[in-house]
Amino acid sequence: MRNLTKNEKIRNVLLLLLGALIYSVGAACFVTPANIAPGGAVGIALMLNYLTGLPVGAMTFTINIPLLILAWKYLSRRFAVKTAAACFVCSFILDYIITPNLPLYEGSRLFGSLYGGILIGIGMALIFLAGCSTGGTDIAGYLLQKKRPDISIGRALLILDGIILTFSIFVFHDVDAGLFGMASLYAETKVIDAILYGYDAGTQVSIITKAPEAITRHIIEDLERSATIMDGKGAYSDQDLSIVVCVVRRSEFSTLKSIIEESDDKAFVIVTEASEVFGLGFKGFAELN
């Protein structure tokens, strides 16, 4: 695994803390008073809070424990540890910093849902940029895709969050809870898309480099993806070069940039937006029919 520099570690910690703060403000100050459950582990925790009065942060972390155990066993130990750390930070900030000290939003329920979704989306995006995850349906989605590779992560999340939204209607005894929850979830995912460029949309990266082995090794080890190496020749320099072609999710692109910079800071990189990617690790061919 690529070792992060001190500056990268500090940056990731700051992103995690800032993301957790913004995420917690959205959940505690806007989503909770709106009586909605916009998907994810926090959505389940909000329903439990409504029924029992137990703290949202503590409930979110408790819900994530069995998922973290499954992630440790079936996905990646590194992913499980980083997700556990992010879940703990978010839960602590939510219960002990934000909830006791900030007022609840008392305006329109629709605006509360939208503002909450936007803030949660910004917070989650920053946490993703820190190389972490908030757990919940993220883990469940990856586990479902591992069991059913033909189901994309985006579709898996849609299914799981849809189930939570449906349950929220019965918990809150209010059809609007599902509708407002859907609006909040839509705002959340759109904000994440705007910052991280989405779950299943891809970025094709062509890297012209003299160090293809180092770059592809880190792509395989750090991103758990593969790449294609092609032979090339510089038209002006007349030197032999290699072209590394790799497709990643856009949420993984910042990590890929760091890999390229560390491996060959003189590499020439072409980044192309891929509106649809299918194959191993992305959408399955069955989804194209």
Short mmCIF file of C-alpha atoms in Angstrom, two decimals:
data_model
loop_
_atom_site.label_atom_id
_atom_site.label_comp_id
_atom_site.label_asym_id
_atom_site.label_seq_id
_atom_site.Cartn_x
_atom_site.Cartn_y
_atom_site.Cartn_z
CA MET A 1 0.00 0.00 0.00
CA ARG A 2 1.15 3.53 -0.75
CA ASN A 3 2.22 5.36 2.38
CA LEU A 4 0.60 8.76 2.75
CA THR A 5 2.80 11.77 3.33
CA LYS A 6 2.44 13.80 6.53
CA ASN A 7 0.65 16.58 4.65
CA GLU A 8 -1.79 14.10 3.10
CA LYS A 9 -2.56 12.63 6.52
CA ILE A 10 -3.18 16.09 7.99
CA ARG A 11 -5.37 17.00 5.00
CA ASN A 12 -7.42 13.83 5.39
CA VAL A 13 -7.92 14.37 9.13
CA LEU A 14 -9.05 17.97 8.54
CA LEU A 15 -11.41 16.89 5.75
CA LEU A 16 -12.84 14.17 7.99
CA LEU A 17 -13.42 16.57 10.90
CA LEU A 18 -14.93 19.30 8.70
CA GLY A 19 -17.07 16.77 6.86
CA ALA A 20 -18.27 15.24 10.12
CA LEU A 21 -19.22 18.70 11.46
CA ILE A 22 -21.21 19.66 8.36
CA TYR A 23 -22.79 16.20 8.17
CA SER A 24 -23.83 16.43 11.83
CA VAL A 25 -25.33 19.91 11.44
CA GLY A 26 -27.46 18.68 8.54
CA ALA A 27 -28.62 15.58 10.41
CA ALA A 28 -29.23 17.16 13.85
CA CYS A 29 -30.46 20.67 13.01
CA PHE A 30 -32.46 20.10 9.82
CA VAL A 31 -33.30 16.45 9.18
CA THR A 32 -34.24 15.47 12.76
CA PRO A 33 -36.92 18.16 13.26
CA ALA A 34 -38.34 17.39 9.81
CA ASN A 35 -39.19 13.83 10.96
CA ILE A 36 -37.75 12.15 7.89
CA ALA A 37 -35.29 9.31 7.29
CA PRO A 38 -33.29 10.05 4.12
CA GLY A 39 -31.66 6.65 3.73
CA GLY A 40 -28.47 5.22 5.18
CA ALA A 41 -27.68 4.17 8.73
CA VAL A 42 -28.50 7.68 9.93
CA GLY A 43 -31.99 7.28 8.46
CA ILE A 44 -32.56 4.13 10.52
CA ALA A 45 -31.10 5.90 13.55
CA LEU A 46 -33.49 8.82 13.08
CA MET A 47 -36.45 6.44 13.08
CA LEU A 48 -35.17 4.76 16.25
CA ASN A 49 -34.67 8.19 17.82
CA TYR A 50 -38.28 9.08 17.01
CA LEU A 51 -39.51 5.85 18.60
CA THR A 52 -37.19 5.63 21.61
CA GLY A 53 -35.50 9.01 22.10
CA LEU A 54 -32.04 7.38 22.00
CA PRO A 55 -29.18 9.55 20.61
CA VAL A 56 -28.94 9.55 16.83
CA GLY A 57 -25.14 9.37 16.75
CA ALA A 58 -24.92 6.41 19.13
CA MET A 59 -27.65 4.58 17.22
CA THR A 60 -25.89 5.23 13.90
CA PHE A 61 -22.64 3.79 15.23
CA THR A 62 -24.43 0.77 16.74
CA ILE A 63 -26.18 0.01 13.44
CA ASN A 64 -22.83 0.15 11.67
CA ILE A 65 -21.11 -2.38 13.97
CA PRO A 66 -22.41 -5.57 12.28
CA LEU A 67 -21.81 -4.00 8.85
CA LEU A 68 -18.24 -3.15 9.84
CA ILE A 69 -17.68 -6.75 10.94
CA LEU A 70 -18.93 -7.97 7.56
CA ALA A 71 -16.75 -5.40 5.77
CA TRP A 72 -13.71 -6.61 7.76
CA LYS A 73 -14.45 -10.20 6.74
CA TYR A 74 -15.61 -9.85 3.13
CA LEU A 75 -14.36 -6.51 1.79
CA SER A 76 -11.15 -4.93 3.08
CA ARG A 77 -9.71 -4.62 6.56
CA ARG A 78 -8.25 -1.24 5.70
CA PHE A 79 -11.66 -0.05 4.47
CA ALA A 80 -13.34 -1.40 7.62
CA VAL A 81 -10.90 0.35 9.97
CA LYS A 82 -11.13 3.71 8.17
CA THR A 83 -14.92 3.48 8.02
CA ALA A 84 -15.11 2.61 11.73
CA ALA A 85 -12.98 5.67 12.55
CA ALA A 86 -15.17 7.93 10.41
CA CYS A 87 -18.36 6.51 11.95
CA PHE A 88 -17.04 7.10 15.47
CA VAL A 89 -16.00 10.69 14.71
CA CYS A 90 -19.36 11.50 13.09
CA SER A 91 -21.33 9.91 15.94
CA PHE A 92 -19.32 11.69 18.63
CA ILE A 93 -19.60 15.11 16.97
CA LEU A 94 -23.32 14.59 16.32
CA ASP A 95 -24.23 13.61 19.90
CA TYR A 96 -21.78 15.65 21.97
CA ILE A 97 -20.98 18.79 19.96
CA ILE A 98 -23.79 19.63 17.54
CA THR A 99 -26.98 18.32 19.15
CA PRO A 100 -26.46 19.93 22.62
CA ASN A 101 -25.25 23.28 21.31
CA LEU A 102 -27.03 24.22 18.07
CA PRO A 103 -30.73 25.10 17.69
CA LEU A 104 -33.17 23.10 15.56
CA TYR A 105 -34.46 24.54 12.30
CA GLU A 106 -38.10 25.58 12.77
CA GLY A 107 -38.96 26.65 9.25
CA SER A 108 -40.69 24.84 6.41
CA ARG A 109 -40.43 21.06 6.53
CA LEU A 110 -39.59 20.99 2.82
CA PHE A 111 -36.77 23.50 3.23
CA GLY A 112 -35.52 21.63 6.29
CA SER A 113 -35.40 18.44 4.24
CA LEU A 114 -33.54 20.12 1.38
CA TYR A 115 -31.10 22.05 3.58
CA GLY A 116 -30.42 18.91 5.58
CA GLY A 117 -29.82 16.86 2.43
CA ILE A 118 -27.47 19.49 1.03
CA LEU A 119 -25.43 19.70 4.24
CA ILE A 120 -25.29 15.93 4.66
CA GLY A 121 -24.18 15.64 1.03
CA ILE A 122 -21.39 18.19 1.50
CA GLY A 123 -20.25 16.46 4.68
CA MET A 124 -20.25 13.01 3.08
CA ALA A 125 -18.34 14.29 0.05
CA LEU A 126 -15.61 15.74 2.28
CA ILE A 127 -15.45 12.47 4.22
CA PHE A 128 -15.11 10.57 0.92
CA LEU A 129 -12.34 12.95 -0.15
CA ALA A 130 -10.56 12.04 3.09
CA GLY A 131 -10.55 8.45 1.87
CA CYS A 132 -13.19 7.34 4.40
CA SER A 133 -16.83 6.30 4.32
CA THR A 134 -19.80 6.94 6.60
CA GLY A 135 -20.74 3.26 6.47
CA GLY A 136 -24.38 2.24 6.48
CA THR A 137 -25.77 1.59 3.01
CA ASP A 138 -22.29 2.23 1.54
CA ILE A 139 -21.06 -0.99 3.17
CA ALA A 140 -24.32 -2.83 2.49
CA GLY A 141 -24.17 -1.76 -1.16
CA TYR A 142 -20.62 -3.08 -1.60
CA LEU A 143 -21.58 -6.33 0.14
CA LEU A 144 -24.64 -6.71 -2.09
CA GLN A 145 -22.56 -6.07 -5.19
CA LYS A 146 -20.02 -8.66 -4.04
CA LYS A 147 -22.86 -11.18 -3.80
CA ARG A 148 -24.49 -9.96 -7.00
CA PRO A 149 -21.82 -8.45 -9.30
CA ASP A 150 -24.48 -7.67 -11.91
CA ILE A 151 -25.93 -5.00 -9.58
CA SER A 152 -24.09 -1.67 -9.69
CA ILE A 153 -23.25 0.22 -6.50
CA GLY A 154 -25.57 3.02 -7.54
CA ARG A 155 -28.50 0.65 -8.01
CA ALA A 156 -27.72 -1.19 -4.77
CA LEU A 157 -27.79 2.08 -2.83
CA LEU A 158 -31.03 3.08 -4.53
CA ILE A 159 -32.66 -0.22 -3.51
CA LEU A 160 -31.46 -0.05 0.10
CA ASP A 161 -32.32 3.61 0.61
CA GLY A 162 -35.70 3.03 -1.03
CA ILE A 163 -36.49 0.35 1.55
CA ILE A 164 -35.56 2.73 4.39
CA LEU A 165 -37.71 5.52 2.92
CA THR A 166 -40.66 3.13 2.65
CA PHE A 167 -40.29 2.06 6.29
CA SER A 168 -40.14 5.71 7.37
CA ILE A 169 -43.72 6.25 6.16
CA PHE A 170 -44.98 3.65 8.64
CA VAL A 171 -42.69 4.74 11.49
CA PHE A 172 -43.69 8.41 11.27
CA HIS A 173 -47.29 7.54 10.23
CA ASP A 174 -46.95 10.12 7.49
CA VAL A 175 -46.75 9.68 3.71
CA ASP A 176 -45.01 13.06 3.50
CA ALA A 177 -42.14 11.60 5.54
CA GLY A 178 -41.28 9.39 2.58
CA LEU A 179 -41.73 12.19 0.05
CA PHE A 180 -39.68 14.73 2.00
CA GLY A 181 -37.11 12.04 2.74
CA MET A 182 -36.86 11.38 -0.98
CA ALA A 183 -36.33 15.09 -1.63
CA SER A 184 -33.61 15.19 1.02
CA LEU A 185 -31.91 12.10 -0.39
CA TYR A 186 -32.08 13.56 -3.91
CA ALA A 187 -30.46 16.80 -2.75
CA GLU A 188 -27.82 14.82 -0.87
CA THR A 189 -26.86 12.66 -3.85
CA LYS A 190 -26.82 15.61 -6.25
CA VAL A 191 -24.42 17.50 -3.99
CA ILE A 192 -22.18 14.45 -3.70
CA ASP A 193 -22.31 14.09 -7.50
CA ALA A 194 -21.31 17.72 -7.93
CA ILE A 195 -18.28 17.31 -5.64
CA LEU A 196 -17.24 13.74 -6.35
CA TYR A 197 -18.82 13.23 -9.80
CA GLY A 198 -21.11 10.39 -8.80
CA TYR A 199 -20.97 6.69 -7.94
CA ASP A 200 -21.07 4.90 -11.29
CA ALA A 201 -20.11 7.64 -13.68
CA GLY A 202 -16.49 7.08 -14.55
CA THR A 203 -13.35 8.96 -15.39
CA GLN A 204 -11.04 7.58 -18.06
CA VAL A 205 -7.46 8.58 -17.48
CA SER A 206 -4.71 8.17 -20.07
CA ILE A 207 -1.26 8.55 -18.50
CA ILE A 208 1.77 8.98 -20.76
CA THR A 209 4.69 8.05 -18.55
CA LYS A 210 8.13 6.51 -18.20
CA ALA A 211 7.12 4.79 -14.95
CA PRO A 212 4.15 2.57 -15.87
CA GLU A 213 5.02 -0.21 -13.40
CA ALA A 214 5.00 2.09 -10.36
CA ILE A 215 1.72 3.72 -11.37
CA THR A 216 -0.10 0.47 -12.13
CA ARG A 217 1.19 -1.14 -8.92
CA HIS A 218 -0.36 1.64 -6.83
CA ILE A 219 -3.59 1.54 -8.88
CA ILE A 220 -3.93 -2.16 -8.10
CA GLU A 221 -2.90 -1.89 -4.43
CA ASP A 222 -4.51 1.41 -3.41
CA LEU A 223 -7.60 1.58 -5.63
CA GLU A 224 -8.09 -2.17 -6.15
CA ARG A 225 -8.52 -1.52 -9.87
CA SER A 226 -6.57 -2.49 -12.95
CA ALA A 227 -5.17 -0.69 -15.97
CA THR A 228 -3.96 -1.31 -19.51
CA ILE A 229 -0.37 -0.55 -20.53
CA MET A 230 0.31 0.28 -24.17
CA ASP A 231 3.57 1.08 -25.93
CA GLY A 232 3.97 4.55 -27.40
CA LYS A 233 6.51 6.91 -28.88
CA GLY A 234 6.87 10.66 -28.49
CA ALA A 235 6.45 12.41 -31.84
CA TYR A 236 8.73 15.31 -30.85
CA SER A 237 11.19 13.57 -28.53
CA ASP A 238 11.28 10.31 -30.51
CA GLN A 239 11.55 8.51 -27.14
CA ASP A 240 9.79 5.29 -26.22
CA LEU A 241 7.00 5.83 -23.70
CA SER A 242 4.18 3.87 -22.10
CA ILE A 243 0.51 4.80 -22.04
CA VAL A 244 -1.43 3.65 -18.99
CA VAL A 245 -5.20 3.67 -19.48
CA CYS A 246 -7.35 3.38 -16.36
CA VAL A 247 -11.02 3.94 -15.57
CA VAL A 248 -11.99 4.89 -12.01
CA ARG A 249 -15.04 6.21 -10.25
CA ARG A 250 -14.79 9.94 -9.94
CA SER A 251 -14.72 9.67 -6.16
CA GLU A 252 -11.43 7.78 -6.62
CA PHE A 253 -9.88 10.33 -8.98
CA SER A 254 -8.19 12.48 -6.32
CA THR A 255 -6.36 9.38 -5.05
CA LEU A 256 -5.31 8.51 -8.60
CA LYS A 257 -3.90 12.02 -9.08
CA SER A 258 -1.77 11.60 -5.95
CA ILE A 259 -0.53 8.23 -7.23
CA ILE A 260 0.51 9.74 -10.58
CA GLU A 261 2.22 12.73 -8.99
CA GLU A 262 4.16 10.55 -6.56
CA SER A 263 5.17 7.96 -9.19
CA ASP A 264 6.05 10.30 -12.08
CA ASP A 265 5.59 14.05 -11.65
CA LYS A 266 6.54 14.55 -15.32
CA ALA A 267 3.75 12.33 -16.62
CA PHE A 268 1.32 13.74 -19.19
CA VAL A 269 -2.26 13.02 -18.18
CA ILE A 270 -5.47 13.18 -20.22
CA VAL A 271 -8.73 13.00 -18.28
CA THR A 272 -11.96 12.16 -20.09
CA GLU A 273 -15.46 12.06 -18.65
CA ALA A 274 -17.11 8.68 -19.21
CA SER A 275 -20.87 9.09 -19.07
CA GLU A 276 -21.36 5.33 -18.71
CA VAL A 277 -18.99 2.55 -17.68
CA PHE A 278 -19.88 -1.13 -17.58
CA GLY A 279 -17.88 -4.23 -16.82
CA LEU A 280 -16.10 -5.64 -13.78
CA GLY A 281 -16.35 -3.22 -10.84
CA PHE A 282 -18.93 -1.02 -12.59
CA LYS A 283 -22.32 -1.71 -14.13
CA GLY A 284 -22.98 -5.25 -15.29
CA PHE A 285 -23.88 -6.06 -18.90
CA ALA A 286 -27.36 -7.16 -17.75
CA GLU A 287 -28.16 -3.55 -16.86
CA LEU A 288 -27.70 -2.44 -20.45
CA ASN A 289 -30.72 -4.41 -21.67
#
